Amino acid sequence: MGEDGTVTATISLPDDFDAANDTLTINGEEYSLSADEIAAGSVTVEVAPEGTVTAQITDAAGNTSTQASETAAAADTEVKAPTITLESTGDDDIYNNAEVGEDGTVTATISLPDDFDAANDTLTINGEEYSLSADEIAAGSVTVEVAPEGTVTAQITDAAGNTSTQASETAAAADTEVKSTDHHARKHR
């Protein structure tokens, strides 16, 4: 498919086509062939996905060929994006010791769209192609660990090469250190 959203249809002319006397009609309108098209024996026209192209030839005697007709296939141009949800920070928007794992990370859940096809689509997490397990496919989601203030990105590419919008979430900061306070004893005189 071209950048303009159309596909190219090629209309092949029969061997006995006489450019000086025969008339080519495309989609109901008389078409003037260029010298290059006559030499090539074909004409190309752009058509929208699921659009129909018709072609017919009329000779000098008024005899009309059977109308040729072809419909372009539907276009597959969109891929739904995954979504990313980070583990909750609670009410304060900062991760504390209880909210981060023992390794100091939080869990990010990447949810796959309902049309994700594990056999043909590719999930990319943080720029790396990710191989899903059977359990992840069944669950429709993947979990990854991320450090506080770290960013997780995820994107899907389908078999046709279409790429989704990149989902991105950044984890909140963490405050996991206990602050000590200094109490100075006053000397009494």
GROMACS .gro file of C-alpha atoms in nm:
model
  189
    1MET     CA    1   0.000   0.000   0.000
    2GLY     CA    2   0.130   0.343  -0.088
    3GLU     CA    3   0.172   0.639   0.144
    4ASP     CA    4  -0.154   0.779   0.006
    5GLY     CA    5  -0.344   0.472   0.134
    6THR     CA    6  -0.404   0.316  -0.208
    7VAL     CA    7  -0.291   0.001  -0.384
    8THR     CA    8  -0.186  -0.026  -0.748
    9ALA     CA    9  -0.409  -0.216  -0.989
   10THR     CA   10  -0.253  -0.327  -1.320
   11ILE     CA   11  -0.480  -0.357  -1.621
   12SER     CA   12  -0.319  -0.578  -1.886
   13LEU     CA   13  -0.418  -0.506  -2.245
   14PRO     CA   14  -0.490  -0.798  -2.481
   15ASP     CA   15  -0.238  -0.880  -2.755
   16ASP     CA   16  -0.479  -0.762  -3.026
   17PHE     CA   17  -0.538  -0.419  -2.864
   18ASP     CA   18  -0.514  -0.150  -3.134
   19ALA     CA   19  -0.425   0.175  -2.960
   20ALA     CA   20  -0.508   0.381  -3.272
   21ASN     CA   21  -0.864   0.247  -3.300
   22ASP     CA   22  -0.969   0.074  -2.975
   23THR     CA   23  -1.100   0.256  -2.669
   24LEU     CA   24  -1.017   0.157  -2.313
   25THR     CA   25  -1.277   0.241  -2.050
   26ILE     CA   26  -1.167   0.230  -1.685
   27ASN     CA   27  -1.426   0.267  -1.408
   28GLY     CA   28  -1.681   0.392  -1.660
   29GLU     CA   29  -1.461   0.662  -1.811
   30GLU     CA   30  -1.272   0.663  -2.140
   31TYR     CA   31  -0.898   0.641  -2.073
   32SER     CA   32  -0.626   0.796  -2.292
   33LEU     CA   33  -0.321   0.571  -2.299
   34SER     CA   34   0.031   0.713  -2.294
   35ALA     CA   35   0.301   0.588  -2.532
   36ASP     CA   36   0.470   0.411  -2.238
   37GLU     CA   37   0.146   0.232  -2.143
   38ILE     CA   38   0.093   0.122  -2.504
   39ALA     CA   39   0.451  -0.008  -2.522
   40ALA     CA   40   0.418  -0.187  -2.187
   41GLY     CA   41   0.079  -0.334  -2.280
   42SER     CA   42  -0.064  -0.236  -1.944
   43VAL     CA   43  -0.206   0.052  -1.743
   44THR     CA   44  -0.175   0.105  -1.369
   45VAL     CA   45  -0.434   0.287  -1.159
   46GLU     CA   46  -0.452   0.352  -0.787
   47VAL     CA   47  -0.747   0.213  -0.593
   48ALA     CA   48  -0.847   0.233  -0.228
   49PRO     CA   49  -0.846  -0.089  -0.025
   50GLU     CA   50  -1.172  -0.276  -0.091
   51GLY     CA   51  -1.225  -0.052  -0.397
   52THR     CA   52  -1.321  -0.201  -0.732
   53VAL     CA   53  -1.157  -0.137  -1.069
   54THR     CA   54  -1.341  -0.212  -1.393
   55ALA     CA   55  -1.198  -0.214  -1.746
   56GLN     CA   56  -1.353  -0.271  -2.085
   57ILE     CA   57  -1.237  -0.232  -2.447
   58THR     CA   58  -1.446  -0.114  -2.740
   59ASP     CA   59  -1.310  -0.161  -3.093
   60ALA     CA   60  -1.358   0.068  -3.394
   61ALA     CA   61  -1.662  -0.136  -3.507
   62GLY     CA   62  -1.833  -0.077  -3.168
   63ASN     CA   63  -1.782  -0.428  -3.034
   64THR     CA   64  -1.739  -0.426  -2.658
   65SER     CA   65  -1.536  -0.675  -2.456
   66THR     CA   66  -1.657  -0.838  -2.141
   67GLN     CA   67  -1.600  -0.603  -1.851
   68ALA     CA   68  -1.306  -0.706  -1.634
   69SER     CA   69  -1.350  -0.629  -1.265
   70GLU     CA   70  -1.131  -0.675  -0.962
   71THR     CA   71  -1.173  -0.565  -0.601
   72ALA     CA   72  -0.870  -0.477  -0.390
   73ALA     CA   73  -0.827  -0.660  -0.062
   74ALA     CA   74  -0.894  -0.488   0.267
   75ALA     CA   75  -0.598  -0.307   0.420
   76ASP     CA   76  -0.443  -0.411   0.747
   77THR     CA   77  -0.282  -0.090   0.866
   78GLU     CA   78  -0.356  -0.063   1.236
   79VAL     CA   79  -0.235  -0.244   1.543
   80LYS     CA   80  -0.385  -0.185   1.885
   81ALA     CA   81  -0.129  -0.080   2.144
   82PRO     CA   82  -0.064  -0.262   2.470
   83THR     CA   83  -0.132  -0.083   2.798
   84ILE     CA   84   0.101  -0.058   3.096
   85THR     CA   85  -0.009  -0.042   3.458
   86LEU     CA   86   0.237   0.012   3.741
   87GLU     CA   87   0.201  -0.123   4.091
   88SER     CA   88   0.021   0.127   4.314
   89THR     CA   89   0.210   0.377   4.527
   90GLY     CA   90  -0.080   0.414   4.765
   91ASP     CA   91  -0.211   0.761   4.843
   92ASP     CA   92   0.124   0.943   4.854
   93ASP     CA   93   0.253   0.885   4.496
   94ILE     CA   94   0.587   0.761   4.634
   95TYR     CA   95   0.692   0.400   4.675
   96ASN     CA   96   0.797   0.303   5.029
   97ASN     CA   97   0.965  -0.012   5.166
   98ALA     CA   98   0.635  -0.200   5.181
   99GLU     CA   99   0.552  -0.112   4.821
  100VAL     CA  100   0.880  -0.212   4.652
  101GLY     CA  101   1.001  -0.568   4.621
  102GLU     CA  102   1.300  -0.711   4.801
  103ASP     CA  103   1.507  -0.628   4.495
  104GLY     CA  104   1.396  -0.263   4.511
  105THR     CA  105   1.168  -0.280   4.206
  106VAL     CA  106   0.797  -0.247   4.137
  107THR     CA  107   0.587  -0.457   3.903
  108ALA     CA  108   0.468  -0.324   3.568
  109THR     CA  109   0.188  -0.518   3.399
  110ILE     CA  110   0.175  -0.497   3.021
  111SER     CA  111  -0.175  -0.589   2.902
  112LEU     CA  112  -0.208  -0.715   2.548
  113PRO     CA  113  -0.494  -0.590   2.328
  114ASP     CA  114  -0.782  -0.830   2.259
  115ASP     CA  115  -0.671  -0.882   1.897
  116PHE     CA  116  -0.312  -0.978   1.987
  117ASP     CA  117  -0.211  -1.286   1.786
  118ALA     CA  118   0.075  -1.458   1.968
  119ALA     CA  119   0.155  -1.675   1.665
  120ASN     CA  120   0.209  -1.377   1.433
  121ASP     CA  121   0.244  -1.055   1.635
  122THR     CA  122   0.563  -0.942   1.807
  123LEU     CA  123   0.575  -0.773   2.147
  124THR     CA  124   0.869  -0.541   2.206
  125ILE     CA  125   0.944  -0.436   2.565
  126ASN     CA  126   1.202  -0.164   2.629
  127GLY     CA  127   1.331  -0.197   2.273
  128GLU     CA  128   1.383  -0.574   2.291
  129GLU     CA  129   1.168  -0.839   2.124
  130TYR     CA  130   0.993  -1.037   2.400
  131SER     CA  131   0.907  -1.407   2.374
  132LEU     CA  132   0.579  -1.475   2.555
  133SER     CA  133   0.524  -1.789   2.760
  134ALA     CA  134   0.206  -1.996   2.725
  135ASP     CA  135   0.090  -1.863   3.064
  136GLU     CA  136   0.142  -1.501   2.954
  137ILE     CA  137  -0.049  -1.565   2.630
  138ALA     CA  138  -0.335  -1.722   2.825
  139ALA     CA  139  -0.339  -1.435   3.076
  140GLY     CA  140  -0.316  -1.171   2.805
  141SER     CA  141  -0.048  -0.988   2.998
  142VAL     CA  142   0.320  -0.980   3.085
  143THR     CA  143   0.478  -0.855   3.407
  144VAL     CA  144   0.821  -0.697   3.426
  145GLU     CA  145   1.008  -0.539   3.713
  146VAL     CA  146   1.112  -0.176   3.697
  147ALA     CA  147   1.315   0.038   3.933
  148PRO     CA  148   1.147   0.342   4.087
  149GLU     CA  149   1.169   0.632   3.840
  150GLY     CA  150   1.239   0.377   3.564
  151THR     CA  151   1.042   0.374   3.239
  152VAL     CA  152   0.878   0.075   3.073
  153THR     CA  153   0.787   0.085   2.702
  154ALA     CA  154   0.590  -0.170   2.502
  155GLN     CA  155   0.488  -0.191   2.139
  156ILE     CA  156   0.331  -0.451   1.908
  157THR     CA  157   0.418  -0.527   1.546
  158ASP     CA  158   0.180  -0.745   1.346
  159ALA     CA  159   0.258  -0.993   1.069
  160ALA     CA  160   0.193  -0.725   0.805
  161GLY     CA  161   0.466  -0.506   0.958
  162ASN     CA  162   0.228  -0.251   1.111
  163THR     CA  163   0.348  -0.113   1.443
  164SER     CA  164   0.129   0.010   1.728
  165THR     CA  165   0.173   0.331   1.917
  166GLN     CA  166   0.435   0.283   2.186
  167ALA     CA  167   0.292   0.256   2.537
  168SER     CA  168   0.515   0.411   2.802
  169GLU     CA  169   0.489   0.448   3.179
  170THR     CA  170   0.740   0.582   3.430
  171ALA     CA  171   0.740   0.452   3.785
  172ALA     CA  172   0.716   0.700   4.070
  173ALA     CA  173   1.010   0.775   4.297
  174ALA     CA  174   1.078   0.571   4.609
  175ASP     CA  175   1.156   0.676   4.962
  176THR     CA  176   1.283   0.363   5.133
  177GLU     CA  177   1.534   0.506   5.378
  178VAL     CA  178   1.455   0.571   5.739
  179LYS     CA  179   1.563   0.920   5.830
  180SER     CA  180   1.744   0.945   6.160
  181THR     CA  181   1.707   1.245   6.383
  182ASP     CA  182   1.975   1.386   6.605
  183HIS     CA  183   1.879   1.464   6.958
  184HIS     CA  184   2.140   1.667   7.139
  185ALA     CA  185   2.135   1.647   7.507
  186ARG     CA  186   2.161   1.981   7.679
  187LYS     CA  187   2.401   2.016   7.958
  188HIS     CA  188   2.267   2.171   8.271
  189ARG     CA  189   2.496   2.386   8.472
   0.00000   0.00000   0.00000
